[in-house]
Amino acid sequence: MLNFNPPIEEEKKYNDLKIVEVEPTIKINLRSNKREFSTKIGKILSILPPNEANTSSGNESYSLLWLSPDEWLVYSNNNTKSLNDQIELENNLFNEISKLNQGAVTNVSDHWVMINLKGSKIFDLLAKSCPFNFKNFKKKGSVVQTVVNHVDVIIHNKDDNDLNLFVRRSFSEDLWLWINDSARFL
Amino acid sequence: MFIINCPYCGERDQTEFSCGGEAHIERPKQPTELSDDQWAEYLFMRKNIKGIQFERWNHAHGCRKWFNMVRDTSNDKIQAVYKMGEKPPVK
Ligand SMILES: [Zn+2]
């Protein structure tokens, strides 16, 4: 089900920094090492899954993130999608991939919470408690899975100084509080 | 702290990884024919040497893939990193 009960529901503004939880967002995890998988995804989403590590592909409606050599995350780019859109997409993917033994399709809309960070200070903020070197991350479309303040996250570099950060729902409140706390010291 | 070059994601901090112990230990083909001593030898006994050691590592907070590493346990210098199923590039 599409997340109609978001855990944070807040929007905060600091100097050169804006953070907001973006819901509802459709998120679907894809796993496959089959050859036809790529063309099937291309047909359904009109985007090809990226093969290069730490990159993403996308169009107006969806972004497709590389997570590992046989795993991707697709999420909707605007929060105008309805529950029916999600059911339709999930069914499409399920019938073309899972049912035909071409891989696994898992709905993770309620598993991940998406937080959008905007502003020139976002990398300074994350660097306060993240072992990842963001120097090579400034390229548009870059993706990284790492830890921020000991919490597992997926970070997608959407645009210049515009990040989408995915955090597990049960950790989202903790990370949200940490982000707000750290933002005061930028 | 040291940097590990994940064969899938590239250079990352050690804190993203977890070590899975000695690599290239083959499971006995006929466990029922082993004595308890032999089974315990396979299950528990590890070389744990000071020097060049072959290990399994998991990129736990990244791509979650397993891979092998050749590491000098005396100074943490990583000699090689290679994927599961591949032959070690150094002796
Ligand atoms: Zn990795």
CSV table of C-alpha atoms and ligand atoms in Angstrom, one decimal:
chain,number,residue,atom,x,y,z
A,1,MET,CA,0.0,0.0,0.0
A,2,LEU,CA,1.2,3.5,-0.7
A,3,ASN,CA,2.3,5.3,2.4
A,4,PHE,CA,-0.5,7.5,3.6
A,5,ASN,CA,0.8,7.6,7.1
A,6,PRO,CA,4.2,9.3,6.9
A,7,PRO,CA,6.4,9.1,10.0
A,8,ILE,CA,7.8,12.6,9.9
A,9,GLU,CA,5.5,15.1,8.2
A,10,GLU,CA,7.7,18.0,8.7
A,11,GLU,CA,9.6,20.6,6.7
A,12,LYS,CA,12.5,22.5,8.1
A,13,LYS,CA,14.6,25.4,6.8
A,14,TYR,CA,18.0,26.4,8.0
A,15,ASN,CA,20.7,28.6,6.5
A,16,ASP,CA,21.3,27.2,3.0
A,17,LEU,CA,19.5,24.0,3.9
A,18,LYS,CA,16.0,22.8,3.4
A,19,ILE,CA,14.9,19.3,4.5
A,20,VAL,CA,11.5,17.7,3.9
A,21,GLU,CA,10.0,14.2,3.9
A,22,VAL,CA,8.6,13.4,0.4
A,23,GLU,CA,5.6,11.2,0.6
A,24,PRO,CA,3.8,9.4,-0.9
A,25,THR,CA,6.6,8.0,-3.1
A,26,ILE,CA,6.4,4.6,-4.9
A,27,LYS,CA,9.5,2.5,-4.2
A,28,ILE,CA,10.1,-0.9,-5.7
A,29,ASN,CA,13.1,-3.1,-5.3
A,30,LEU,CA,14.3,-5.1,-8.3
A,31,ARG,CA,16.6,-8.1,-8.3
A,32,SER,CA,17.8,-10.1,-11.3
A,33,ASN,CA,20.9,-11.5,-13.1
A,34,LYS,CA,19.0,-12.6,-16.2
A,35,ARG,CA,19.7,-11.2,-19.6
A,36,GLU,CA,16.2,-10.3,-20.6
A,37,PHE,CA,15.6,-8.3,-17.4
A,38,SER,CA,17.1,-5.1,-18.8
A,39,THR,CA,14.9,-5.0,-21.9
A,40,LYS,CA,11.8,-5.9,-19.9
A,41,ILE,CA,12.5,-3.0,-17.5
A,42,GLY,CA,13.0,-0.8,-20.5
A,43,LYS,CA,9.6,-1.7,-21.9
A,44,ILE,CA,7.7,-1.1,-18.7
A,45,LEU,CA,9.5,2.0,-17.3
A,46,SER,CA,11.0,3.4,-20.5
A,47,ILE,CA,14.3,3.5,-18.6
A,48,LEU,CA,17.2,1.0,-18.7
A,49,PRO,CA,18.7,-0.2,-15.4
A,50,PRO,CA,22.2,1.2,-15.1
A,51,ASN,CA,25.0,-1.3,-15.1
A,52,GLU,CA,27.7,1.0,-13.9
A,53,ALA,CA,28.3,1.1,-10.2
A,54,ASN,CA,27.0,4.0,-8.1
A,55,THR,CA,25.0,5.5,-10.9
A,56,SER,CA,21.3,6.0,-11.8
A,57,SER,CA,19.0,6.5,-14.8
A,58,GLY,CA,15.6,8.1,-15.0
A,59,ASN,CA,13.0,10.0,-16.8
A,60,GLU,CA,10.3,12.4,-15.7
A,61,SER,CA,8.2,9.8,-13.8
A,62,TYR,CA,10.8,7.4,-12.3
A,63,SER,CA,14.4,7.1,-11.1
A,64,LEU,CA,16.2,3.8,-11.2
A,65,LEU,CA,19.2,3.5,-8.8
A,66,TRP,CA,22.0,1.0,-9.0
A,67,LEU,CA,22.3,-0.8,-5.6
A,68,SER,CA,24.5,-3.8,-6.5
A,69,PRO,CA,25.4,-5.8,-9.7
A,70,ASP,CA,22.0,-7.5,-9.5
A,71,GLU,CA,19.8,-5.1,-7.5
A,72,TRP,CA,18.1,-1.8,-8.3
A,73,LEU,CA,15.6,0.5,-6.7
A,74,VAL,CA,13.0,2.3,-8.7
A,75,TYR,CA,11.1,5.3,-7.2
A,76,SER,CA,8.6,7.8,-8.4
A,77,ASN,CA,9.9,11.4,-9.0
A,78,ASN,CA,6.7,13.3,-8.0
A,79,ASN,CA,4.4,12.6,-5.1
A,80,THR,CA,1.3,13.0,-7.2
A,81,LYS,CA,1.1,9.2,-7.8
A,82,SER,CA,-2.0,7.5,-6.5
A,83,LEU,CA,-2.4,4.1,-4.9
A,84,ASN,CA,-3.8,2.8,-8.3
A,85,ASP,CA,-0.6,3.9,-10.1
A,86,GLN,CA,1.4,1.9,-7.7
A,87,ILE,CA,-0.8,-1.2,-8.0
A,88,GLU,CA,-0.6,-0.9,-11.8
A,89,LEU,CA,3.2,-0.6,-11.8
A,90,GLU,CA,3.8,-3.3,-9.3
A,91,ASN,CA,1.5,-5.7,-11.2
A,92,ASN,CA,3.2,-4.9,-14.5
A,93,LEU,CA,6.6,-5.6,-13.1
A,94,PHE,CA,5.5,-8.7,-11.2
A,95,ASN,CA,3.8,-10.3,-14.2
A,96,GLU,CA,6.7,-9.6,-16.5
A,97,ILE,CA,9.6,-10.4,-14.1
A,98,SER,CA,8.6,-12.4,-11.0
A,99,LYS,CA,6.0,-14.6,-12.6
A,100,LEU,CA,8.3,-15.5,-15.5
A,101,ASN,CA,11.3,-16.3,-13.2
A,102,GLN,CA,13.2,-13.3,-14.5
A,103,GLY,CA,14.0,-11.9,-11.1
A,104,ALA,CA,12.3,-10.6,-8.0
A,105,VAL,CA,10.0,-7.6,-7.6
A,106,THR,CA,9.5,-6.3,-4.0
A,107,ASN,CA,7.3,-3.3,-3.0
A,108,VAL,CA,9.4,-1.3,-0.5
A,109,SER,CA,7.2,1.9,-0.4
A,110,ASP,CA,6.6,1.5,3.3
A,111,HIS,CA,10.1,0.2,4.0
A,112,TRP,CA,12.0,3.3,3.0
A,113,VAL,CA,11.2,6.8,3.9
A,114,MET,CA,12.5,9.5,1.5
A,115,ILE,CA,13.9,12.7,2.8
A,116,ASN,CA,14.8,15.5,0.3
A,117,LEU,CA,17.8,17.8,1.2
A,118,LYS,CA,18.4,21.0,-0.7
A,119,GLY,CA,21.0,23.7,-0.3
A,120,SER,CA,24.7,24.4,-0.5
A,121,LYS,CA,25.4,22.9,2.9
A,122,ILE,CA,24.1,19.4,2.4
A,123,PHE,CA,27.4,17.7,2.0
A,124,ASP,CA,28.8,19.5,5.0
A,125,LEU,CA,25.9,18.2,7.0
A,126,LEU,CA,26.3,14.6,5.9
A,127,ALA,CA,30.0,14.7,6.4
A,128,LYS,CA,29.5,15.3,10.1
A,129,SER,CA,28.8,11.6,10.6
A,130,CYS,CA,29.4,9.7,7.4
A,131,PRO,CA,32.5,7.8,6.4
A,132,PHE,CA,31.8,8.3,2.6
A,133,ASN,CA,34.0,10.7,0.6
A,134,PHE,CA,31.5,13.0,-1.2
A,135,LYS,CA,34.3,14.5,-3.3
A,136,ASN,CA,33.5,12.1,-6.2
A,137,PHE,CA,29.8,12.3,-5.6
A,138,LYS,CA,29.0,15.7,-7.0
A,139,LYS,CA,28.1,14.3,-10.4
A,140,LYS,CA,24.4,14.4,-11.2
A,141,GLY,CA,22.8,10.9,-10.8
A,142,SER,CA,25.4,9.5,-8.4
A,143,VAL,CA,24.1,6.9,-6.0
A,144,VAL,CA,25.7,5.7,-2.8
A,145,GLN,CA,24.7,3.3,0.0
A,146,THR,CA,26.5,4.1,3.2
A,147,VAL,CA,25.9,4.9,6.9
A,148,VAL,CA,24.9,8.3,8.3
A,149,ASN,CA,25.2,8.5,12.1
A,150,HIS,CA,25.3,4.7,12.1
A,151,VAL,CA,22.0,4.4,10.2
A,152,ASP,CA,21.9,2.7,6.8
A,153,VAL,CA,21.0,5.0,4.0
A,154,ILE,CA,20.7,5.2,0.2
A,155,ILE,CA,21.6,8.7,-1.2
A,156,HIS,CA,20.7,9.8,-4.7
A,157,ASN,CA,22.3,13.0,-6.1
A,158,LYS,CA,19.3,14.3,-8.0
A,159,ASP,CA,20.6,17.6,-9.1
A,160,ASP,CA,23.1,20.2,-8.0
A,161,ASN,CA,22.7,20.6,-4.2
A,162,ASP,CA,19.6,18.5,-4.3
A,163,LEU,CA,19.7,15.0,-2.7
A,164,ASN,CA,17.1,12.3,-2.0
A,165,LEU,CA,18.0,10.2,1.0
A,166,PHE,CA,16.3,6.9,1.8
A,167,VAL,CA,16.2,5.6,5.3
A,168,ARG,CA,14.4,2.7,6.9
A,169,ARG,CA,11.1,3.7,8.4
A,170,SER,CA,12.0,2.6,11.9
A,171,PHE,CA,15.2,4.7,11.8
A,172,SER,CA,13.7,7.7,10.1
A,173,GLU,CA,12.7,9.6,13.2
A,174,ASP,CA,16.1,9.1,14.8
A,175,LEU,CA,17.9,10.3,11.6
A,176,TRP,CA,15.5,13.2,11.2
A,177,LEU,CA,16.3,14.4,14.7
A,178,TRP,CA,20.0,14.0,14.1
A,179,ILE,CA,19.8,15.9,10.8
A,180,ASN,CA,18.0,18.8,12.5
A,181,ASP,CA,20.4,18.8,15.4
A,182,SER,CA,23.4,18.9,13.1
A,183,ALA,CA,22.0,21.5,10.9
A,184,ARG,CA,22.1,24.0,13.8
A,185,PHE,CA,25.9,23.7,13.9
A,186,LEU,CA,26.6,24.3,10.2
B,1,MET,CA,40.4,2.8,10.2
B,2,PHE,CA,41.4,1.9,6.6
B,3,ILE,CA,40.0,2.0,3.1
B,4,ILE,CA,38.8,-1.1,1.4
B,5,ASN,CA,38.3,-1.3,-2.4
B,6,CYS,CA,35.0,-3.1,-2.8
B,7,PRO,CA,35.1,-5.0,-6.2
B,8,TYR,CA,31.6,-3.7,-6.9
B,9,CYS,CA,31.4,-0.2,-5.4
B,10,GLY,CA,35.0,1.1,-5.2
B,11,GLU,CA,36.8,2.6,-2.3
B,12,ARG,CA,34.9,2.8,0.9
B,13,ASP,CA,35.6,3.1,4.6
B,14,GLN,CA,36.3,0.0,6.6
B,15,THR,CA,33.3,0.7,8.9
B,16,GLU,CA,30.9,-0.2,6.0
B,17,PHE,CA,32.3,-3.7,5.9
B,18,SER,CA,32.2,-6.8,8.1
B,19,CYS,CA,34.8,-9.6,8.1
B,20,GLY,CA,33.6,-13.2,7.6
B,21,GLY,CA,36.8,-15.0,8.6
B,22,GLU,CA,39.3,-17.1,6.8
B,23,ALA,CA,38.5,-17.8,3.1
B,24,HIS,CA,38.9,-20.9,0.9
B,25,ILE,CA,37.9,-23.5,3.5
B,26,GLU,CA,36.3,-26.3,1.7
B,27,ARG,CA,33.3,-28.1,3.3
B,28,PRO,CA,34.0,-31.8,3.5
B,29,LYS,CA,32.2,-33.7,0.8
B,30,GLN,CA,31.1,-36.6,3.1
B,31,PRO,CA,30.5,-35.1,6.6
B,32,THR,CA,29.0,-38.3,7.8
B,33,GLU,CA,32.3,-40.2,7.3
B,34,LEU,CA,34.3,-37.8,9.5
B,35,SER,CA,35.2,-38.3,13.1
B,36,ASP,CA,34.1,-35.6,15.6
B,37,ASP,CA,37.7,-34.4,15.7
B,38,GLN,CA,37.9,-34.0,12.0
B,39,TRP,CA,34.5,-32.2,11.9
B,40,ALA,CA,35.6,-29.8,14.7
B,41,GLU,CA,38.8,-29.2,12.8
B,42,TYR,CA,36.8,-28.0,9.8
B,43,LEU,CA,34.2,-26.1,11.8
B,44,PHE,CA,36.3,-24.2,14.4
B,45,MET,CA,40.0,-24.3,13.7
B,46,ARG,CA,41.4,-21.3,11.8
B,47,LYS,CA,45.0,-20.4,11.0
B,48,ASN,CA,44.8,-16.8,12.5
B,49,ILE,CA,48.3,-16.0,11.4
B,50,LYS,CA,50.4,-12.9,11.7
B,51,GLY,CA,51.2,-12.0,8.2
B,52,ILE,CA,49.4,-12.6,4.8
B,53,GLN,CA,45.9,-14.0,5.4
B,54,PHE,CA,43.1,-14.8,3.0
B,55,GLU,CA,39.8,-13.6,4.2
B,56,ARG,CA,36.1,-13.3,3.3
B,57,TRP,CA,34.6,-9.8,3.6
B,58,ASN,CA,31.0,-8.5,3.2
B,59,HIS,CA,30.1,-4.9,2.1
B,60,ALA,CA,27.4,-5.0,4.8
B,61,HIS,CA,26.3,-1.3,4.6
B,62,GLY,CA,26.8,-1.0,0.8
B,63,CYS,CA,26.1,-3.5,-2.0
B,64,ARG,CA,25.9,-6.4,0.6
B,65,LYS,CA,28.1,-8.6,-1.7
B,66,TRP,CA,30.7,-11.0,-0.4
B,67,PHE,CA,34.2,-11.0,-1.7
B,68,ASN,CA,37.7,-12.2,-0.8
B,69,MET,CA,40.7,-10.2,0.4
B,70,VAL,CA,44.4,-10.8,1.0
B,71,ARG,CA,45.4,-8.8,4.0
B,72,ASP,CA,48.6,-8.6,6.0
B,73,THR,CA,47.3,-8.9,9.6
B,74,SER,CA,50.4,-7.3,11.1
B,75,ASN,CA,49.9,-3.9,9.4
B,76,ASP,CA,46.4,-4.1,7.8
B,77,LYS,CA,47.9,-3.6,4.3
B,78,ILE,CA,45.5,-5.0,1.7
B,79,GLN,CA,47.4,-6.9,-1.0
B,80,ALA,CA,44.5,-7.8,-3.2
B,81,VAL,CA,40.7,-7.9,-3.4
B,82,TYR,CA,38.9,-10.4,-5.7
B,83,LYS,CA,35.4,-11.7,-6.2
B,84,MET,CA,33.9,-14.9,-4.8
B,85,GLY,CA,34.8,-17.9,-6.9
B,86,GLU,CA,37.9,-16.3,-8.4
B,87,LYS,CA,41.4,-17.7,-7.8
B,88,PRO,CA,43.6,-15.6,-5.4
B,89,PRO,CA,45.8,-13.3,-7.5
B,90,VAL,CA,48.7,-13.7,-5.1
B,91,LYS,CA,50.2,-16.7,-3.4
C,1,ZN,ZN,30.2,-2.9,-2.3
